[in-house]
Amino acid sequence: MRILVVEDDVNLNRQLTDTLKEAGYVVDQAFDGEEGHYLGEGEPYDAIILDIGLPEMDGITVLEKWRGAGRRMPVLILTARDRWSDKVAGIDAGADDYVTKPFHVEEVLARIRALIRRAAGHATSEIVCGPVRLDTKGSKATVNGIALKLTSHEFRLLSYLMHHMGQVVSRTELVEHMYDQDFDRDSNTIEVFVGRLRKKIGNDLIETVRGLGYRMQAPGVVEKGVAEKGMADKDAKS
């Protein structure tokens, strides 16, 4: 999962970035509103942490511009403790949640996990696909109860596919969400990581959709569209 941190306080930005990276996220940084707006408008983030009091362009304006342009990524705003009006303005502008300063970074992590889960349609911190269980809170995965030993890239790949179970995810989309903006991206490496992941979780969980990308779902699960077509064909014959 790829996160953008927009915070002008260099120390706080670094603290949030380091904590998110330790939790397994890919993180980009911005230190003013204009830079944050530019990155948030053009890059496919899974969530954004946005300070309200930014130089160059304030956070509320940044958020309004994103939403006005149709950008739908979850946004967690950071507000001062005594500025309740900022919280109201942020929520009205399209924020999904807020945290007041000063805060514990663990609270920010928990709220980011929840926002990403909800955006992907998952209600709990554990996501299950057949024998695979992904613990988003503990940043770990198991197969049939046995802990998986995964590299950081393998974990990011598994996490993204499981958050988007049943959906076809392109190689380009995976690259955009697995690497930060400064990384030398190569979509060919995705095939390597998918191959390694299949050996660890089983070949039948990750399907290659020719010409489109990959889809992860439990064996025996039938796509809704395919199931509806099958029922319609059956009714037509009868």
mmCIF file of C-alpha atoms in Angstrom:
data_model
loop_
_atom_site.group_PDB
_atom_site.id
_atom_site.type_symbol
_atom_site.label_atom_id
_atom_site.label_comp_id
_atom_site.label_asym_id
_atom_site.label_seq_id
_atom_site.Cartn_x
_atom_site.Cartn_y
_atom_site.Cartn_z
ATOM 1 C CA MET A 1 0.000 0.000 0.000
ATOM 2 C CA ARG A 2 1.255 3.456 -0.932
ATOM 3 C CA ILE A 3 0.782 6.475 1.348
ATOM 4 C CA LEU A 4 1.427 10.206 0.905
ATOM 5 C CA VAL A 5 2.359 12.284 3.962
ATOM 6 C CA VAL A 6 1.788 16.034 3.522
ATOM 7 C CA GLU A 7 3.209 17.792 6.590
ATOM 8 C CA ASP A 8 5.440 20.878 6.739
ATOM 9 C CA ASP A 9 6.975 20.014 10.123
ATOM 10 C CA VAL A 10 10.100 18.158 8.968
ATOM 11 C CA ASN A 11 10.521 16.140 12.177
ATOM 12 C CA LEU A 12 6.873 15.085 12.327
ATOM 13 C CA ASN A 13 6.875 14.240 8.624
ATOM 14 C CA ARG A 14 9.945 12.082 9.090
ATOM 15 C CA GLN A 15 8.478 10.391 12.188
ATOM 16 C CA LEU A 16 5.261 9.506 10.376
ATOM 17 C CA THR A 17 7.155 8.359 7.287
ATOM 18 C CA ASP A 18 9.550 6.142 9.242
ATOM 19 C CA THR A 19 6.699 4.572 11.233
ATOM 20 C CA LEU A 20 4.658 3.870 8.107
ATOM 21 C CA LYS A 21 7.652 2.322 6.344
ATOM 22 C CA GLU A 22 8.339 0.092 9.355
ATOM 23 C CA ALA A 23 4.706 -1.063 9.095
ATOM 24 C CA GLY A 24 5.303 -2.106 5.475
ATOM 25 C CA TYR A 25 3.896 0.855 3.567
ATOM 26 C CA VAL A 26 5.490 2.649 0.622
ATOM 27 C CA VAL A 27 5.618 6.346 1.527
ATOM 28 C CA ASP A 28 6.036 9.587 -0.427
ATOM 29 C CA GLN A 29 6.549 12.930 1.314
ATOM 30 C CA ALA A 30 5.467 16.507 0.644
ATOM 31 C CA PHE A 31 6.268 19.541 2.812
ATOM 32 C CA ASP A 32 3.889 22.186 1.481
ATOM 33 C CA GLY A 33 0.403 22.371 0.010
ATOM 34 C CA GLU A 34 1.395 22.893 -3.607
ATOM 35 C CA GLU A 35 3.699 19.874 -3.670
ATOM 36 C CA GLY A 36 1.120 17.785 -1.829
ATOM 37 C CA HIS A 37 -1.628 18.803 -4.240
ATOM 38 C CA TYR A 38 0.553 17.961 -7.236
ATOM 39 C CA LEU A 39 1.428 14.489 -5.950
ATOM 40 C CA GLY A 40 -2.081 13.677 -4.747
ATOM 41 C CA GLU A 41 -3.582 14.706 -8.069
ATOM 42 C CA GLY A 42 -1.230 12.636 -10.202
ATOM 43 C CA GLU A 43 -0.210 9.586 -8.166
ATOM 44 C CA PRO A 44 -2.438 6.602 -7.187
ATOM 45 C CA TYR A 45 -2.226 6.630 -3.379
ATOM 46 C CA ASP A 46 -4.132 4.186 -1.194
ATOM 47 C CA ALA A 47 -4.435 6.863 1.520
ATOM 48 C CA ILE A 48 -3.109 10.348 2.315
ATOM 49 C CA ILE A 49 -2.200 12.002 5.612
ATOM 50 C CA LEU A 50 -2.801 15.737 5.185
ATOM 51 C CA ASP A 51 -1.958 18.543 7.599
ATOM 52 C CA ILE A 52 -4.400 21.457 7.605
ATOM 53 C CA GLY A 53 -1.905 24.251 8.323
ATOM 54 C CA LEU A 54 0.400 24.089 5.303
ATOM 55 C CA PRO A 55 2.469 26.789 3.564
ATOM 56 C CA GLU A 56 1.878 27.722 -0.100
ATOM 57 C CA MET A 57 -1.617 26.174 -0.094
ATOM 58 C CA ASP A 58 -3.636 25.261 3.013
ATOM 59 C CA GLY A 59 -4.821 21.698 3.547
ATOM 60 C CA ILE A 60 -8.517 22.480 3.149
ATOM 61 C CA THR A 61 -7.902 24.013 -0.276
ATOM 62 C CA VAL A 62 -5.726 21.051 -1.278
ATOM 63 C CA LEU A 63 -8.458 18.624 -0.252
ATOM 64 C CA GLU A 64 -11.191 20.577 -2.028
ATOM 65 C CA LYS A 65 -9.141 20.583 -5.234
ATOM 66 C CA TRP A 66 -8.598 16.821 -5.022
ATOM 67 C CA ARG A 67 -12.267 16.096 -4.487
ATOM 68 C CA GLY A 68 -13.256 18.594 -7.171
ATOM 69 C CA ALA A 69 -11.019 16.723 -9.606
ATOM 70 C CA GLY A 70 -12.692 13.432 -8.698
ATOM 71 C CA ARG A 71 -9.847 12.056 -6.559
ATOM 72 C CA ARG A 72 -11.450 9.544 -4.172
ATOM 73 C CA MET A 73 -8.520 8.197 -2.092
ATOM 74 C CA PRO A 74 -9.078 8.154 1.688
ATOM 75 C CA VAL A 75 -7.687 11.259 3.404
ATOM 76 C CA LEU A 76 -6.798 11.558 7.099
ATOM 77 C CA ILE A 77 -6.376 15.183 8.173
ATOM 78 C CA LEU A 78 -4.158 16.431 11.012
ATOM 79 C CA THR A 79 -5.603 19.317 13.035
ATOM 80 C CA ALA A 80 -4.625 21.415 16.042
ATOM 81 C CA ARG A 81 -6.290 20.385 19.301
ATOM 82 C CA ASP A 82 -8.066 23.721 19.860
ATOM 83 C CA ARG A 83 -9.291 24.242 16.290
ATOM 84 C CA TRP A 84 -12.586 22.351 16.191
ATOM 85 C CA SER A 85 -13.616 24.471 13.201
ATOM 86 C CA ASP A 86 -10.758 22.909 11.169
ATOM 87 C CA LYS A 87 -12.180 19.456 11.850
ATOM 88 C CA VAL A 88 -15.608 20.505 10.607
ATOM 89 C CA ALA A 89 -14.144 22.244 7.553
ATOM 90 C CA GLY A 90 -11.980 19.209 6.777
ATOM 91 C CA ILE A 91 -14.848 16.749 6.974
ATOM 92 C CA ASP A 92 -17.051 19.040 4.865
ATOM 93 C CA ALA A 93 -14.254 19.320 2.283
ATOM 94 C CA GLY A 94 -14.137 15.544 1.895
ATOM 95 C CA ALA A 95 -11.825 14.192 4.626
ATOM 96 C CA ASP A 96 -12.565 10.641 5.774
ATOM 97 C CA ASP A 97 -11.156 10.979 9.294
ATOM 98 C CA TYR A 98 -9.024 13.268 11.467
ATOM 99 C CA VAL A 99 -6.432 13.164 14.249
ATOM 100 C CA THR A 100 -5.667 16.067 16.571
ATOM 101 C CA LYS A 101 -2.139 17.155 17.426
ATOM 102 C CA PRO A 102 -0.284 16.059 19.468
ATOM 103 C CA PHE A 103 -1.026 12.403 18.776
ATOM 104 C CA HIS A 104 0.458 8.930 19.103
ATOM 105 C CA VAL A 105 1.679 7.565 15.773
ATOM 106 C CA GLU A 106 0.046 4.241 16.643
ATOM 107 C CA GLU A 107 -3.339 5.967 16.456
ATOM 108 C CA VAL A 108 -2.493 7.313 12.991
ATOM 109 C CA LEU A 109 -1.458 3.823 11.874
ATOM 110 C CA ALA A 110 -4.708 2.322 13.172
ATOM 111 C CA ARG A 111 -6.819 4.949 11.414
ATOM 112 C CA ILE A 112 -4.916 4.553 8.144
ATOM 113 C CA ARG A 113 -5.395 0.761 8.277
ATOM 114 C CA ALA A 114 -9.119 1.260 8.858
ATOM 115 C CA LEU A 115 -9.480 3.765 6.007
ATOM 116 C CA ILE A 116 -7.715 1.469 3.536
ATOM 117 C CA ARG A 117 -9.781 -1.542 4.649
ATOM 118 C CA ARG A 118 -13.062 0.320 4.323
ATOM 119 C CA ALA A 119 -12.125 1.707 0.911
ATOM 120 C CA ALA A 120 -11.518 -1.878 -0.229
ATOM 121 C CA GLY A 121 -14.757 -3.126 1.371
ATOM 122 C CA HIS A 122 -13.290 -4.986 4.367
ATOM 123 C CA ALA A 123 -14.702 -4.503 7.864
ATOM 124 C CA THR A 124 -12.072 -6.160 10.070
ATOM 125 C CA SER A 125 -8.289 -6.080 10.449
ATOM 126 C CA GLU A 126 -8.022 -9.672 9.188
ATOM 127 C CA ILE A 127 -8.579 -10.503 5.513
ATOM 128 C CA VAL A 128 -9.047 -14.141 4.507
ATOM 129 C CA CYS A 129 -8.637 -15.785 1.111
ATOM 130 C CA GLY A 130 -8.934 -19.562 1.289
ATOM 131 C CA PRO A 131 -6.113 -20.823 3.537
ATOM 132 C CA VAL A 132 -4.372 -17.424 3.581
ATOM 133 C CA ARG A 133 -4.968 -14.965 6.400
ATOM 134 C CA LEU A 134 -3.601 -11.427 6.273
ATOM 135 C CA ASP A 135 -3.301 -9.598 9.592
ATOM 136 C CA THR A 136 -3.258 -5.927 8.577
ATOM 137 C CA LYS A 137 -2.704 -4.834 12.177
ATOM 138 C CA GLY A 138 0.346 -7.031 12.722
ATOM 139 C CA SER A 139 1.594 -6.818 9.107
ATOM 140 C CA LYS A 140 1.888 -10.592 8.838
ATOM 141 C CA ALA A 141 0.327 -13.450 6.925
ATOM 142 C CA THR A 142 -0.266 -17.166 7.474
ATOM 143 C CA VAL A 143 -1.186 -20.163 5.329
ATOM 144 C CA ASN A 144 -3.156 -22.870 7.130
ATOM 145 C CA GLY A 145 -2.053 -21.254 10.387
ATOM 146 C CA ILE A 146 1.650 -21.354 9.511
ATOM 147 C CA ALA A 147 3.449 -18.008 9.389
ATOM 148 C CA LEU A 148 4.656 -16.953 5.952
ATOM 149 C CA LYS A 149 8.205 -15.720 5.512
ATOM 150 C CA LEU A 150 7.861 -12.903 3.001
ATOM 151 C CA THR A 151 10.161 -10.192 1.719
ATOM 152 C CA SER A 152 8.877 -6.613 1.949
ATOM 153 C CA HIS A 153 7.923 -6.629 -1.743
ATOM 154 C CA GLU A 154 6.192 -10.008 -1.487
ATOM 155 C CA PHE A 155 4.186 -8.770 1.493
ATOM 156 C CA ARG A 156 3.172 -5.584 -0.320
ATOM 157 C CA LEU A 157 2.068 -7.620 -3.330
ATOM 158 C CA LEU A 158 0.066 -10.064 -1.209
ATOM 159 C CA SER A 159 -1.505 -7.239 0.789
ATOM 160 C CA TYR A 160 -2.608 -5.337 -2.300
ATOM 161 C CA LEU A 161 -4.051 -8.411 -4.008
ATOM 162 C CA MET A 162 -5.925 -9.465 -0.863
ATOM 163 C CA HIS A 163 -7.327 -5.980 -0.289
ATOM 164 C CA HIS A 164 -8.657 -6.192 -3.861
ATOM 165 C CA MET A 165 -9.786 -9.840 -3.906
ATOM 166 C CA GLY A 166 -11.840 -10.817 -6.914
ATOM 167 C CA GLN A 167 -10.666 -7.812 -8.919
ATOM 168 C CA VAL A 168 -8.284 -7.885 -11.855
ATOM 169 C CA VAL A 169 -5.207 -5.822 -10.968
ATOM 170 C CA SER A 170 -2.846 -4.789 -13.760
ATOM 171 C CA ARG A 171 0.941 -4.991 -13.540
ATOM 172 C CA THR A 172 1.103 -1.221 -13.874
ATOM 173 C CA GLU A 173 -1.263 -0.760 -10.930
ATOM 174 C CA LEU A 174 0.810 -3.114 -8.792
ATOM 175 C CA VAL A 175 4.013 -1.260 -9.648
ATOM 176 C CA GLU A 176 2.405 2.084 -8.790
ATOM 177 C CA HIS A 177 1.307 0.839 -5.381
ATOM 178 C CA MET A 178 4.423 -1.161 -4.467
ATOM 179 C CA TYR A 179 7.113 1.434 -5.150
ATOM 180 C CA ASP A 180 7.555 5.091 -4.216
ATOM 181 C CA GLN A 181 7.919 7.862 -6.782
ATOM 182 C CA ASP A 182 11.748 7.792 -6.740
ATOM 183 C CA PHE A 183 12.070 4.044 -7.370
ATOM 184 C CA ASP A 184 13.212 2.773 -10.758
ATOM 185 C CA ARG A 185 10.004 0.944 -11.647
ATOM 186 C CA ASP A 186 9.967 -2.139 -13.841
ATOM 187 C CA SER A 187 6.691 -4.003 -14.359
ATOM 188 C CA ASN A 188 8.592 -7.135 -15.383
ATOM 189 C CA THR A 189 9.686 -7.686 -11.783
ATOM 190 C CA ILE A 190 6.034 -8.174 -10.802
ATOM 191 C CA GLU A 191 6.011 -11.540 -12.573
ATOM 192 C CA VAL A 192 8.989 -12.615 -10.482
ATOM 193 C CA PHE A 193 7.292 -11.641 -7.213
ATOM 194 C CA VAL A 194 4.022 -13.306 -8.258
ATOM 195 C CA GLY A 195 5.943 -16.511 -9.018
ATOM 196 C CA ARG A 196 7.634 -16.457 -5.622
ATOM 197 C CA LEU A 197 4.343 -15.739 -3.865
ATOM 198 C CA ARG A 198 2.581 -18.616 -5.615
ATOM 199 C CA LYS A 199 5.232 -21.032 -4.366
ATOM 200 C CA LYS A 200 4.557 -19.906 -0.797
ATOM 201 C CA ILE A 201 0.744 -19.722 -0.779
ATOM 202 C CA GLY A 202 -0.243 -22.109 -3.577
ATOM 203 C CA ASN A 203 -0.617 -21.716 -7.336
ATOM 204 C CA ASP A 204 -4.429 -21.760 -7.342
ATOM 205 C CA LEU A 205 -4.980 -18.513 -5.417
ATOM 206 C CA ILE A 206 -3.479 -16.021 -7.869
ATOM 207 C CA GLU A 207 -4.886 -16.220 -11.378
ATOM 208 C CA THR A 208 -3.170 -14.700 -14.403
ATOM 209 C CA VAL A 209 -5.763 -12.901 -16.510
ATOM 210 C CA ARG A 210 -4.141 -12.850 -19.935
ATOM 211 C CA GLY A 211 -3.474 -9.366 -21.238
ATOM 212 C CA LEU A 212 -4.928 -7.711 -18.119
ATOM 213 C CA GLY A 213 -3.023 -8.699 -14.973
ATOM 214 C CA TYR A 214 -3.728 -10.816 -11.910
ATOM 215 C CA ARG A 215 -6.703 -11.710 -9.749
ATOM 216 C CA MET A 216 -6.621 -13.293 -6.305
ATOM 217 C CA GLN A 217 -9.565 -15.268 -4.998
ATOM 218 C CA ALA A 218 -10.243 -18.489 -3.131
ATOM 219 C CA PRO A 219 -10.627 -21.684 -5.197
ATOM 220 C CA GLY A 220 -14.230 -22.369 -6.163
ATOM 221 C CA VAL A 221 -15.277 -18.721 -6.003
ATOM 222 C CA VAL A 222 -17.188 -17.765 -9.135
ATOM 223 C CA GLU A 223 -17.274 -14.192 -10.392
ATOM 224 C CA LYS A 224 -20.669 -12.557 -10.020
ATOM 225 C CA GLY A 225 -20.933 -11.777 -13.724
ATOM 226 C CA VAL A 226 -20.024 -15.325 -14.701
ATOM 227 C CA ALA A 227 -22.519 -16.773 -12.234
ATOM 228 C CA GLU A 228 -25.307 -14.498 -13.484
ATOM 229 C CA LYS A 229 -24.544 -15.426 -17.096
ATOM 230 C CA GLY A 230 -24.647 -19.104 -16.196
ATOM 231 C CA MET A 231 -28.034 -18.722 -14.533
ATOM 232 C CA ALA A 232 -29.355 -16.781 -17.529
ATOM 233 C CA ASP A 233 -28.156 -19.468 -19.957
ATOM 234 C CA LYS A 234 -29.761 -22.144 -17.790
ATOM 235 C CA ASP A 235 -33.071 -20.266 -17.699
ATOM 236 C CA ALA A 236 -32.971 -19.748 -21.474
ATOM 237 C CA LYS A 237 -32.484 -23.448 -22.101
ATOM 238 C CA SER A 238 -35.309 -24.378 -19.763
#
